[in-house]
Amino acid sequence: MKCFSRYLPYIFRPPNTILSSSCHTEADIISTVEFNHTGELLATGDKGGRVVIFQREQESKNQIHRRGEYNVYSTFQSHEPEFDYLKSLEIEEKINKIRWLPQQNAAYFLLSTNDKTVKLWKVSERDKRPEGYNLKDEEGRLRDPSTITTLRVPVLRPMDLMVEATPRRVFANAHTYHINSISVNSDYETYMSADDLRINLWNFEITNQSFNIVDIKPANMEELTEVITAAEFHPHHCNTFVYSSSKGTIRLCDMRASALCDRHTKFFEEPEDPSNRSFFSEIISSISDVKFSHSGRYIMTRDYLTVKVWDLNMENRPIETYQVHDYLRSKLCSLYENDCIFDKFECVWNGSDSVIMTGSYNNFFRMFDRNTKRDVTLEASRENSKPRAILKPRKVCVGGKRRKDEISVDSLDFSKKILHTAWHPSENIIAVAATNNLYIFQDKVN
Amino acid sequence: MEVQKEAQRIMTLSVWKMYHSRMQRGGLRLHRSLQLSLVMRSARELYLSAKVEAHEPEVPLPTGRSPDPRLHPPREAEAAAQAAPPDGEPPSPEPMDTQETPRAEETPSRCSPRPAKASRKRRSSSLSDSGDAGLVPSKKARLEEEEAEETPSEVPDRLQPPPAQAEGAFPNLARVLQRRFSGLLNCNPAAPPTAPPACEAKPACRPADSMLNVLVRAVVAF
């Protein structure tokens, strides 16, 4: 990459800031961000159950040096609040995950899920409409049959582009606990949904049945020691998937081995470092996200303080460990008090699996170059979002003398957290969700 | 002593968080509840170990003592469990950590390191002899008042715990928690700023078992 010779792995500039608002409601908080397989579309889900899809505009010949920017393409209400009368519980409409299906025709398909229900949405364009019906007039009203004296064939005439989203499938009532992950299989016919204790396998065409492929619920709930925190299918092998646990372990399962994959094929666990043992060790070791690399050779996991890269062929320890914000290790008690210790950060690979990215506090996000072992901290803020402005690296002062442009640990704003990020599948374009704001950065174009 | 106070504070905070999580939209989160109970268990073990360490020279080990009380849950644990709203899963009368092996080494993050020689064996008789009314049931009826106290000043403003919610959809659980843990809350100088409403009169007699078992059991009951 042309920017690798510099201090930064990438030099990003923001084309624009989308969905920014100074005052926001709880419902506007972005809860998931996902590029589609080509990177043409970017979907966001929020706590209010809405999905907003951005589309990259076509590069114009007049502005060769200006890469296509993302504009709002479609907005729809995916999930509504529901009430479980049996358990007297409200079911939040918050979108936990969005996953795109590969495009197979002119329409786009995506899966969106809240705590209990997965929905398959079809997003399609309509830019023509039929005119010249025989039985109804232009407004759609039925015509008096006695006034019809001729027969004509309706013709399609151009109209203003309309993007409509329709729910094609609703996969409900299959999860007792809260859904944390969905993952589309590489066969493009099935997908899985994971909650705290179970993973179900669905066929896209069948909504009233699903196969349970993992069940870690103990016979006696008092024996519960761990829950499932994330799950994902292998990008190429449709029989393989992984799921992570709250104990910091990852299990790889092969669906060819048995119908119920309670027994793992591989078990990834790193021995705990006794020197890091603390009161909150169990909480911070919980894995909040697991992602296969695009190659399928590696998996990346995110726990509270670190990101780890594992080789599928080595189970006893990760091959790489990156400290995201180790300066928080001494603040765990305070972070427990303000609930920040329970934050679930996600992690993403870039298209070539050479750089990984994850979020932190104070609207910081971190990138780690696996080849050069360099890392950078960037900030998603309005000040940095002027067009053509280059993101300046940030640094957290952990002790001693603080430099002018450094920020001390105690000055970090823990209410500004970046939990969700996404990386374009082939280009250096990243989407960063900071509370209710979505920042899109591109790398510098010379 | 500082270790005990810190552990007690963590336990109180965890109970409060568990109670508060029941009132959140979406219902109780299994993962969050599990994490809270893990912290509570660690705090409890730390507290008990520190307590034993402090009282070890005074109290001799009883011979042929009964096994770990965690393995024999008292009946009122089920009452506490039933105070929780049903969620389709059968209530668990046994504590979550029954099958867990005790951890040999454990050092809290910002608390003082635990004494290495602290015995992990539960000594409820020694605790009752020491008169720790906050943990061990006493046969005396007590009237206690709830008082909200400030959190330690060392916690920065940014990191203050959130204000407590008013008694919400689970008044029974709130009363159970208040009744059983009022001693714990009162002994703690760093209780959450807005403590639960004033408690009722204390029960006169309770079986000889650590209140902390009930605490853990109550929060697991969902």
XYZ file of C-alpha atoms in Angstrom, chain A residues 81 87 89-93 115 176-178 196-197 217 221-227 229 246 277-280 282-283 286 332-334 336-339 342 344 410-414, chain B residues 6 9-10 13-14 17 25-32 34-36 38-39 41-43 46 86-87 89 92 94-96 99-100 103 105-110 155 158-159 161-162:
88
model
C -40.884 -3.180 19.869
C -42.679 -13.875 30.163
C -40.874 -9.026 28.911
C -40.467 -6.317 26.378
C -38.480 -7.270 23.286
C -36.271 -4.457 22.180
C -36.381 -3.326 18.583
C -33.012 -9.990 20.235
C -35.284 -18.320 24.124
C -32.334 -16.084 24.855
C -31.068 -12.952 23.172
C -26.529 -17.004 24.641
C -26.914 -20.746 24.794
C -27.568 -25.038 28.061
C -29.025 -23.766 35.110
C -27.070 -23.358 38.301
C -24.223 -25.134 36.552
C -24.045 -22.464 33.884
C -20.526 -21.158 33.599
C -20.297 -19.685 30.138
C -22.461 -18.356 27.340
C -21.012 -14.475 22.685
C -17.708 -15.602 27.727
C -4.893 -12.075 37.148
C -7.304 -9.666 38.778
C -10.664 -9.391 40.342
C -12.311 -8.788 36.993
C -13.249 -13.296 34.036
C -15.229 -10.372 32.736
C -15.077 -12.602 27.611
C -11.232 -1.956 35.840
C -12.974 -1.316 39.146
C -14.141 2.098 38.019
C -17.192 -1.900 36.477
C -18.967 0.811 38.408
C -19.982 2.720 35.313
C -20.788 -0.468 33.358
C -19.487 -4.756 29.841
C -18.920 -5.250 23.542
C -8.438 10.328 33.267
C -9.601 12.752 30.605
C -11.037 10.076 28.381
C -14.744 10.341 27.787
C -16.136 6.885 28.429
C -13.729 -3.032 49.095
C -18.619 -2.482 48.258
C -18.248 -4.576 45.147
C -22.695 -2.714 43.793
C -23.189 -6.032 42.063
C -26.647 -3.795 39.248
C -35.859 -2.974 28.480
C -35.436 -6.362 26.953
C -35.417 -8.152 30.253
C -32.641 -9.853 32.101
C -29.546 -10.510 30.032
C -28.067 -13.899 30.694
C -24.522 -12.893 29.886
C -24.653 -9.796 32.047
C -23.494 -14.320 34.656
C -20.760 -11.724 34.729
C -22.291 -9.956 37.701
C -18.995 -14.026 38.859
C -17.873 -10.719 40.292
C -18.698 -14.614 43.907
C -15.153 -13.326 43.672
C -15.970 -10.492 46.039
C -12.327 -12.336 48.941
C -40.984 -16.200 35.715
C -39.314 -16.304 32.385
C -37.130 -21.376 32.790
C -32.697 -22.717 40.352
C -28.903 -24.263 44.001
C -26.210 -21.649 43.771
C -24.516 -21.244 40.458
C -19.707 -27.106 40.843
C -16.965 -24.579 40.503
C -9.586 -20.621 42.667
C -4.803 -17.660 43.566
C -6.787 -14.521 43.097
C -5.666 -10.969 43.343
C -8.168 -8.148 43.035
C -7.229 -5.339 40.736
C -7.261 -2.337 42.941
C -13.747 7.713 41.860
C -16.820 10.664 34.962
C -16.863 7.270 36.529
C -22.070 4.912 39.257
C -25.410 5.719 37.664
